[in-house]
Each structure stands twice: as C-alpha cells, then as structure tokens.
Amino acid sequence: MSENPYAPRNPLDAYPQPPFPEQKQPEPGLTFEMDPVPDHGEASYIGHGRLQGRRALITGADSGIGRAVAIAFAREGADIALVYLSEEQTDAESTAALVTEAGRTAVLLPGDISDESFCGTAVTDAASQLGGLDLLIMVAGDMQTVDGIGDFTTEVLDKTLRTNVHSLFWLTKAALEHFEPGAAIITTSSIQGFQPSPELVEYAVSKAGIVNFTRAMAEQLAERGIRVNGVAPGPFWTPLQPSSVPLDKLTSFGEQTPFKRPGQPAELASTYVYLASQEASYTSGETIIVNGGQAGH
Ligand code: NAD
Ligand code: MG
C-alpha cells in the first residue's frame, strides 16, 4: 500500500493478479483462510465525515464487500449493525473491532435472512440498539453453481431467491417503520444480473430481480424522501468465491476483465459511501456497475 492512498496507481497491477493458489472452503467461507487475504481498506480508507451520526444496518457485513463497506461507513462517522450467518462469528467480530477502532458503535446480529421473522427482528434490534435507523445496506447474498438444468433443484432456487430477493422485501418493509426522509437503501446486484453465466442461472435471475427491485422501490419511496440505489460488482476477491466456484475458475479469477484481475473489496466501498451520503441526493433507482473495465452490459 502506497503511503498516500490517493496517489494514482496503475489499475492493472494495483492489487493481486491471477493465477491464485488452489483453495476451497465450505459455505459460507471465512476471510483468514483466503490466500491472498482480501484488502478491505483496513490500511487505506480515510473517512471525511460524510456519514456522520448515521445509523446503518449492513447485511453480509462480516466479510468481503460488506466488511469493506462497514469499515468505510464507520470511518465516515456511522454506527453499524452487522447481520451475518452464525458460522461467521469470527469474521463478524474482526469487522466489529475495526468499527469500534474507528470510534463508532458495532452491534452484532447473527441470523439467517432467508427467514422472514429474523429479518424483522434484525431491523428492530438494530434500530433499538443504535437509537434509530437511517441506512439499510443489503450486501448479503448466496451463490450456487449448477452445471445444467438436469441438475436443477427447487431447494437451490428457493434458497437463492429467499436469501437474495425475498430478504430485500422483508428488510425494507421493516426498516420503513424507522426511516425518516433522507434515509437511503442500497442493494447489491451483480454483473450476473446483466450478463448471466450459464452455470449461475438461479443466481443471475435473483441478481436481475434486484435491479428491478431497486428501480421500482426507488419510485415507490420517492414521495417519502427515501432514495434506493444499487451496486453491481464484477469479479471481487471475497470468501464467496472459494466457497462457490469451481477450482479452475478460482485460480484464474478476474483474468477475463480488461484489468486482468479481480477487484478487491476496498475498491468498492466508496461507491456505497457515495450512494448513502448526501452527495447522492438527486440519485435514486440507479445501479452502479463496478466491473474492472468490462463493457457491453
Ligand atoms: P462474502 O461471502 O464475503 O459475503 C456474502 C455474505 O452474505 C456472507 O458473508 C454472509 O454473511 C451473507 N449471507 C449469505 N447468506 C446469508 C443468509 N442466509 N443470512 C444472512 N447472511 C447471509 O462475499 P461478497 O463477494 O462480499 O458478497 C457480497 C455481495 O456481493 C453478495 O450479494 C454477492 O452476490 C455480491 N457479488 C459478489 C461478487 C464477487 O465477485 N465477489 C460479484 C457480484 C456480486
Ligand atoms: Mg462472510
């Protein structure tokens, strides 16, 4: 990491490039087992008070993109409620430590967002422990590789949709009970929502659905003064990958992009900060694609 994080760097070699060492993890995957360990902006993100005093619930905040968002939001002045699966307690505690090091409050809320009642409880607990809620940042997602329609199962489709799509409705409905005008919602789609891979149909369907959830909910909530936007990442180096993609795809992960490498979570956090902050006051219904220079979506 250069001393000045704002110094220009060549995007081609600014971060680790493939080939990556072979590695496999059971779902949901843990950060410290990744080689190389992802960069979440621990040493580089500098806050500027852009989210001072905001209270944010972030799903999937334990690891990957969610951890980078939690670090950035905390350094921008927000208190954070972290939602994650109970198997990820060690990752969640590491993220929470970074939030408290930034001088902000971290509330740990383990549970399964594919369960409607948990989504309601998580929002209520976040609002009561943070003293209110201004930001709902939905980063958590489930991705399963299914080789072909012959291997299709209703169970995988249900799990994917309940985690990636149903949860957005449940969490949003609950959050609206606490939101005031000026609050904001951010969803996390994927390049798969625009350019689906054949072995990721269930996931791609869910991620395309998230784009339309974002558009329609933005129109619905505009009259309440609430903005809704999305982020669609291309390939990012996170525990989602070694726990869900085949080994050959993992070792060459990100190679297909013009920058010839995956993004690091640190390279995405400021997109979420921008959409959450007052700087995006006239932006709603949009999904920002961050995809290492790949065009054509
Ligand atoms: P990640 O594994 O670090 O984060 C995903 C998180 O989702 C997990 O940490 C877990 O806490 C949470 N999660 C999954 N199922 C859950 C459930 N049922 N209940 C509660 N939490 C649950 O990986 P990531 O890459 O940082 O993923 C974050 C988001 O980015 C996901 O929505 C993913 O689909 C999306 N995304 C990732 C990539 C990529 O290449 N990494 C690309 C496009 C989109
Ligand atoms: Mg995780």
Short mmCIF file of C-alpha atoms and ligand atoms in Angstrom, two decimals:
data_model
loop_
_atom_site.label_atom_id
_atom_site.label_comp_id
_atom_site.label_asym_id
_atom_site.label_seq_id
_atom_site.Cartn_x
_atom_site.Cartn_y
_atom_site.Cartn_z
CA MET A 1 0.00 0.00 0.00
CA SER A 2 1.48 3.36 -1.02
CA GLU A 3 1.75 5.96 1.74
CA ASN A 4 -0.70 8.27 0.01
CA PRO A 5 -3.82 6.20 -0.83
CA TYR A 6 -4.90 8.94 -3.27
CA ALA A 7 -1.74 8.68 -5.37
CA PRO A 8 -2.63 7.33 -8.83
CA ARG A 9 -1.84 3.66 -9.33
CA ASN A 10 -1.94 1.50 -12.42
CA PRO A 11 -5.23 -0.47 -12.18
CA LEU A 12 -3.55 -3.44 -13.90
CA ASP A 13 -1.17 -4.20 -11.03
CA ALA A 14 -2.57 -2.18 -8.13
CA TYR A 15 -3.79 -5.40 -6.45
CA PRO A 16 -3.15 -9.19 -6.66
CA GLN A 17 -3.47 -10.82 -10.07
CA PRO A 18 -4.21 -14.40 -11.13
CA PRO A 19 -3.11 -17.15 -11.09
CA PHE A 20 -4.28 -17.63 -7.48
CA PRO A 21 -3.39 -20.66 -5.32
CA GLU A 22 -5.90 -23.50 -5.42
CA GLN A 23 -8.27 -23.24 -2.44
CA LYS A 24 -11.70 -24.47 -1.48
CA GLN A 25 -13.88 -23.69 1.53
CA PRO A 26 -17.28 -24.89 2.69
CA GLU A 27 -20.05 -22.27 2.53
CA PRO A 28 -20.20 -19.50 3.68
CA GLY A 29 -16.38 -19.16 3.69
CA LEU A 30 -14.05 -17.30 6.05
CA THR A 31 -11.66 -14.42 5.41
CA PHE A 32 -8.47 -15.64 7.10
CA GLU A 33 -8.49 -18.87 5.08
CA MET A 34 -8.23 -16.94 1.80
CA ASP A 35 -4.86 -16.71 0.02
CA PRO A 36 -4.23 -13.86 -0.55
CA VAL A 37 -6.38 -12.33 2.20
CA PRO A 38 -8.68 -9.70 0.62
CA ASP A 39 -8.00 -5.99 1.05
CA HIS A 40 -10.98 -4.30 2.74
CA GLY A 41 -9.35 -0.88 3.01
CA GLU A 42 -8.06 -1.50 6.53
CA ALA A 43 -4.82 0.38 5.77
CA SER A 44 -6.15 2.79 3.15
CA TYR A 45 -9.70 4.07 3.70
CA ILE A 46 -9.80 7.63 5.04
CA GLY A 47 -13.15 8.98 6.26
CA HIS A 48 -14.31 12.55 5.69
CA GLY A 49 -17.38 12.73 7.94
CA ARG A 50 -19.73 12.05 5.04
CA LEU A 51 -21.96 9.74 7.13
CA GLN A 52 -21.54 11.48 10.47
CA GLY A 53 -24.09 10.25 13.01
CA ARG A 54 -25.89 7.90 10.61
CA ARG A 55 -27.11 4.53 11.80
CA ALA A 56 -26.68 1.71 9.28
CA LEU A 57 -27.78 -1.91 9.16
CA ILE A 58 -25.43 -3.79 6.80
CA THR A 59 -26.17 -7.40 5.82
CA GLY A 60 -23.17 -9.59 4.99
CA ALA A 61 -21.02 -7.11 6.94
CA ASP A 62 -18.72 -9.80 8.33
CA SER A 63 -16.61 -10.32 5.22
CA GLY A 64 -15.81 -9.31 1.66
CA ILE A 65 -17.64 -6.33 0.22
CA GLY A 66 -19.78 -5.94 3.36
CA ARG A 67 -16.68 -5.69 5.58
CA ALA A 68 -15.17 -3.01 3.32
CA VAL A 69 -18.46 -1.09 3.47
CA ALA A 70 -18.62 -1.39 7.27
CA ILE A 71 -15.05 -0.07 7.65
CA ALA A 72 -15.70 2.84 5.29
CA PHE A 73 -19.06 3.75 6.85
CA ALA A 74 -17.59 3.67 10.36
CA ARG A 75 -14.66 5.89 9.32
CA GLU A 76 -17.21 8.25 7.71
CA GLY A 77 -18.91 8.51 11.10
CA ALA A 78 -21.72 5.91 11.05
CA ASP A 79 -22.70 3.40 13.74
CA ILE A 80 -23.22 -0.08 12.35
CA ALA A 81 -25.43 -3.14 12.96
CA LEU A 82 -23.83 -6.17 11.30
CA VAL A 83 -26.00 -9.04 10.03
CA TYR A 84 -24.28 -12.33 9.11
CA LEU A 85 -24.63 -16.10 9.50
CA SER A 86 -23.71 -17.54 12.91
CA GLU A 87 -20.93 -19.67 11.31
CA GLU A 88 -19.21 -16.37 10.50
CA GLN A 89 -18.91 -15.13 14.10
CA THR A 90 -15.09 -14.81 13.94
CA ASP A 91 -15.26 -12.71 10.76
CA ALA A 92 -18.04 -10.57 12.24
CA GLU A 93 -16.02 -9.93 15.38
CA SER A 94 -13.00 -8.85 13.30
CA THR A 95 -15.16 -6.39 11.36
CA ALA A 96 -16.78 -5.13 14.57
CA ALA A 97 -13.31 -4.49 16.03
CA LEU A 98 -12.45 -2.30 13.03
CA VAL A 99 -15.72 -0.37 13.50
CA THR A 100 -15.02 0.28 17.18
CA GLU A 101 -11.39 1.22 16.39
CA ALA A 102 -12.91 3.96 14.22
CA GLY A 103 -14.71 5.22 17.33
CA ARG A 104 -18.17 4.01 16.31
CA THR A 105 -20.67 1.52 17.73
CA ALA A 106 -20.89 -2.03 16.31
CA VAL A 107 -23.93 -4.22 17.03
CA LEU A 108 -23.65 -7.92 16.16
CA LEU A 109 -26.84 -9.55 14.81
CA PRO A 110 -26.20 -13.15 13.69
CA GLY A 111 -29.03 -14.88 11.84
CA ASP A 112 -30.44 -16.13 8.56
CA ILE A 113 -32.00 -13.52 6.26
CA SER A 114 -33.82 -16.22 4.29
CA ASP A 115 -36.11 -16.33 7.34
CA GLU A 116 -38.77 -13.59 7.33
CA SER A 117 -39.11 -13.32 11.09
CA PHE A 118 -35.33 -12.93 11.53
CA CYS A 119 -35.34 -10.00 9.06
CA GLY A 120 -37.98 -8.22 11.16
CA THR A 121 -36.16 -8.90 14.42
CA ALA A 122 -32.80 -7.80 13.00
CA VAL A 123 -34.21 -4.41 11.95
CA THR A 124 -35.98 -3.90 15.28
CA ASP A 125 -32.83 -4.82 17.23
CA ALA A 126 -30.63 -2.61 15.04
CA ALA A 127 -32.92 0.38 15.50
CA SER A 128 -33.26 -0.09 19.25
CA GLN A 129 -29.52 -0.62 19.84
CA LEU A 130 -28.40 2.18 17.51
CA GLY A 131 -31.12 4.61 18.61
CA GLY A 132 -32.81 4.64 15.18
CA LEU A 133 -32.01 3.70 11.60
CA ASP A 134 -31.11 5.81 8.53
CA LEU A 135 -29.39 3.38 6.17
CA LEU A 136 -30.30 -0.14 5.03
CA ILE A 137 -27.36 -1.63 3.13
CA MET A 138 -28.15 -5.08 1.74
CA VAL A 139 -24.91 -6.79 0.73
CA ALA A 140 -25.53 -10.42 1.81
CA GLY A 141 -26.05 -12.91 -0.99
CA ASP A 142 -25.99 -16.60 -1.77
CA MET A 143 -24.45 -18.02 -4.98
CA GLN A 144 -24.66 -21.67 -6.08
CA THR A 145 -23.07 -23.18 -9.18
CA VAL A 146 -25.44 -25.59 -11.00
CA ASP A 147 -23.91 -27.22 -14.09
CA GLY A 148 -27.09 -27.63 -16.11
CA ILE A 149 -30.87 -27.80 -15.99
CA GLY A 150 -30.53 -31.57 -15.43
CA ASP A 151 -29.08 -30.72 -12.00
CA PHE A 152 -31.75 -28.15 -11.17
CA THR A 153 -33.33 -28.46 -7.73
CA THR A 154 -36.17 -26.45 -6.28
CA GLU A 155 -34.24 -26.30 -2.99
CA VAL A 156 -31.33 -24.37 -4.54
CA LEU A 157 -33.67 -21.99 -6.37
CA ASP A 158 -35.68 -21.38 -3.18
CA LYS A 159 -32.57 -20.76 -1.08
CA THR A 160 -31.12 -18.38 -3.66
CA LEU A 161 -34.32 -16.38 -4.08
CA ARG A 162 -35.24 -16.25 -0.40
CA THR A 163 -31.74 -15.05 0.52
CA ASN A 164 -31.13 -12.66 -2.37
CA VAL A 165 -34.61 -11.36 -3.20
CA HIS A 166 -37.25 -12.11 -0.55
CA SER A 167 -35.00 -10.67 2.16
CA LEU A 168 -34.96 -7.29 0.37
CA PHE A 169 -38.75 -7.03 0.75
CA TRP A 170 -38.73 -8.19 4.38
CA LEU A 171 -35.86 -5.92 5.46
CA THR A 172 -37.15 -2.89 3.54
CA LYS A 173 -40.67 -3.20 4.94
CA ALA A 174 -39.32 -3.43 8.48
CA ALA A 175 -36.81 -0.58 8.01
CA LEU A 176 -39.50 1.80 6.78
CA GLU A 177 -41.02 1.77 10.26
CA HIS A 178 -37.88 3.58 11.45
CA PHE A 179 -36.86 5.70 8.44
CA GLU A 180 -37.25 9.47 8.21
CA PRO A 181 -36.92 11.47 4.95
CA GLY A 182 -33.25 11.47 3.89
CA ALA A 183 -32.83 7.78 4.69
CA ALA A 184 -31.34 5.57 1.98
CA ILE A 185 -31.38 1.95 0.86
CA ILE A 186 -28.62 0.24 -1.14
CA THR A 187 -28.94 -3.18 -2.77
CA THR A 188 -26.19 -5.41 -4.17
CA SER A 189 -26.81 -6.90 -7.60
CA SER A 190 -24.04 -8.34 -9.80
CA ILE A 191 -22.74 -8.22 -13.33
CA GLN A 192 -24.61 -11.56 -13.47
CA GLY A 193 -27.83 -9.55 -13.39
CA PHE A 194 -26.87 -8.11 -16.80
CA GLN A 195 -24.64 -10.78 -18.38
CA PRO A 196 -25.61 -14.18 -16.94
CA SER A 197 -23.21 -17.15 -16.93
CA PRO A 198 -24.81 -20.47 -17.92
CA GLU A 199 -23.90 -22.22 -14.67
CA LEU A 200 -25.27 -19.42 -12.49
CA VAL A 201 -28.87 -19.22 -13.72
CA GLU A 202 -30.53 -19.19 -10.29
CA TYR A 203 -28.12 -16.53 -9.04
CA ALA A 204 -28.36 -14.46 -12.24
CA VAL A 205 -32.17 -14.48 -12.07
CA SER A 206 -32.00 -13.24 -8.47
CA LYS A 207 -29.48 -10.52 -9.33
CA ALA A 208 -31.55 -9.26 -12.29
CA GLY A 209 -34.53 -9.16 -9.93
CA ILE A 210 -32.56 -6.97 -7.54
CA VAL A 211 -32.04 -4.36 -10.30
CA ASN A 212 -35.79 -4.10 -10.82
CA PHE A 213 -36.48 -4.12 -7.07
CA THR A 214 -34.15 -1.13 -6.87
CA ARG A 215 -35.85 0.75 -9.72
CA ALA A 216 -39.42 0.10 -8.61
CA MET A 217 -38.78 0.71 -4.91
CA ALA A 218 -36.98 3.97 -5.73
CA GLU A 219 -40.13 5.23 -7.48
CA GLN A 220 -42.36 3.94 -4.70
CA LEU A 221 -40.37 5.54 -1.87
CA ALA A 222 -39.50 8.86 -3.55
CA GLU A 223 -42.58 10.54 -2.08
CA ARG A 224 -41.35 9.58 1.39
CA GLY A 225 -37.97 11.20 0.69
CA ILE A 226 -36.11 7.90 0.66
CA ARG A 227 -33.55 7.05 -2.04
CA VAL A 228 -32.93 3.49 -3.27
CA ASN A 229 -29.87 2.58 -5.35
CA GLY A 230 -27.81 -0.50 -6.15
CA VAL A 231 -24.25 -1.62 -6.79
CA ALA A 232 -23.47 -4.36 -9.32
CA PRO A 233 -19.96 -5.76 -8.78
CA GLY A 234 -17.98 -7.70 -11.37
CA PRO A 235 -15.47 -10.27 -10.02
CA PHE A 236 -14.34 -9.40 -6.47
CA TRP A 237 -11.91 -11.38 -4.33
CA THR A 238 -14.05 -12.48 -1.33
CA PRO A 239 -14.93 -15.70 0.56
CA LEU A 240 -17.97 -16.10 -1.71
CA GLN A 241 -15.65 -17.35 -4.46
CA PRO A 242 -13.67 -20.25 -2.86
CA SER A 243 -16.95 -21.43 -1.31
CA SER A 244 -18.98 -21.46 -4.53
CA VAL A 245 -16.99 -21.52 -7.79
CA PRO A 246 -15.10 -24.49 -9.32
CA LEU A 247 -11.31 -24.62 -8.69
CA ASP A 248 -10.28 -23.85 -12.28
CA LYS A 249 -12.38 -20.68 -12.27
CA LEU A 250 -10.94 -19.62 -8.93
CA THR A 251 -7.28 -19.86 -9.92
CA SER A 252 -7.90 -17.64 -12.96
CA PHE A 253 -10.47 -15.44 -11.20
CA GLY A 254 -10.79 -11.96 -12.76
CA GLU A 255 -8.48 -12.78 -15.70
CA GLN A 256 -11.27 -12.09 -18.24
CA THR A 257 -11.56 -8.42 -17.30
CA PRO A 258 -9.62 -5.70 -19.16
CA PHE A 259 -7.72 -5.10 -15.89
CA LYS A 260 -6.88 -8.86 -15.87
CA ARG A 261 -7.52 -9.30 -12.15
CA PRO A 262 -10.42 -9.32 -9.68
CA GLY A 263 -11.37 -6.23 -7.75
CA GLN A 264 -10.63 -6.05 -4.04
CA PRO A 265 -13.47 -5.10 -1.63
CA ALA A 266 -11.52 -1.90 -0.85
CA GLU A 267 -12.14 -0.80 -4.45
CA LEU A 268 -15.92 -0.85 -3.99
CA ALA A 269 -16.54 0.70 -0.57
CA SER A 270 -16.60 4.32 -1.70
CA THR A 271 -19.37 3.54 -4.22
CA TYR A 272 -21.60 2.56 -1.29
CA VAL A 273 -20.46 5.61 0.69
CA TYR A 274 -21.37 7.89 -2.21
CA LEU A 275 -24.84 6.36 -2.68
CA ALA A 276 -25.55 6.50 1.07
CA SER A 277 -24.35 10.07 1.52
CA GLN A 278 -26.00 13.41 0.93
CA GLU A 279 -23.69 13.79 -2.10
CA ALA A 280 -26.07 11.46 -3.99
CA SER A 281 -29.18 13.48 -3.06
CA TYR A 282 -30.57 13.50 -6.64
CA THR A 283 -29.65 9.88 -7.44
CA SER A 284 -32.25 7.15 -7.00
CA GLY A 285 -33.22 3.96 -8.84
CA GLU A 286 -29.73 3.53 -10.28
CA THR A 287 -27.42 0.53 -10.17
CA ILE A 288 -23.72 1.38 -10.48
CA ILE A 289 -21.70 -1.34 -12.22
CA VAL A 290 -18.11 -1.74 -10.97
CA ASN A 291 -16.62 -4.30 -13.27
CA GLY A 292 -12.90 -3.83 -14.00
CA GLY A 293 -13.48 -2.10 -17.32
CA GLN A 294 -15.74 -4.68 -18.99
CA ALA A 295 -18.23 -3.04 -21.31
CA GLY A 296 -21.30 -4.35 -23.10
CA HIS A 297 -23.89 -4.65 -20.36
P1 NAD B 1 -18.99 -12.72 1.13
O1 NAD B 1 -19.10 -14.18 1.21
O2 NAD B 1 -17.91 -12.06 1.89
O3 NAD B 1 -20.34 -12.02 1.58
C1 NAD B 1 -21.58 -12.59 1.41
C2 NAD B 1 -22.23 -12.57 2.78
O4 NAD B 1 -23.61 -12.91 2.64
C3 NAD B 1 -21.67 -13.58 3.75
O5 NAD B 1 -20.59 -13.03 4.48
C4 NAD B 1 -22.85 -13.87 4.65
O6 NAD B 1 -22.73 -13.15 5.87
C5 NAD B 1 -24.03 -13.30 3.90
N1 NAD B 1 -25.10 -14.30 3.76
C6 NAD B 1 -25.24 -15.26 2.83
N2 NAD B 1 -26.36 -15.96 3.06
C7 NAD B 1 -26.93 -15.42 4.16
C8 NAD B 1 -28.11 -15.69 4.89
N3 NAD B 1 -28.96 -16.66 4.52
N4 NAD B 1 -28.38 -14.94 6.01
C9 NAD B 1 -27.53 -13.95 6.38
N5 NAD B 1 -26.42 -13.62 5.70
C10 NAD B 1 -26.12 -14.35 4.61
O7 NAD B 1 -18.89 -12.37 -0.40
P2 NAD B 1 -19.05 -10.98 -1.20
O8 NAD B 1 -18.49 -11.26 -2.52
O9 NAD B 1 -18.54 -9.85 -0.42
O10 NAD B 1 -20.62 -10.87 -1.40
C11 NAD B 1 -21.35 -9.71 -1.10
C12 NAD B 1 -22.40 -9.47 -2.17
O11 NAD B 1 -21.77 -9.13 -3.38
C13 NAD B 1 -23.30 -10.68 -2.47
O12 NAD B 1 -24.63 -10.23 -2.62
C14 NAD B 1 -22.77 -11.16 -3.80
O13 NAD B 1 -23.77 -11.82 -4.54
C15 NAD B 1 -22.36 -9.86 -4.42
N6 NAD B 1 -21.43 -10.00 -5.53
C16 NAD B 1 -20.19 -10.51 -5.30
C17 NAD B 1 -19.33 -10.64 -6.40
C18 NAD B 1 -17.95 -11.19 -6.24
O14 NAD B 1 -17.31 -11.47 -7.24
N7 NAD B 1 -17.45 -11.37 -5.02
C19 NAD B 1 -19.74 -10.26 -7.66
C20 NAD B 1 -21.01 -9.73 -7.83
C21 NAD B 1 -21.85 -9.61 -6.76
MG MG B 2 -18.85 -13.98 5.28
#
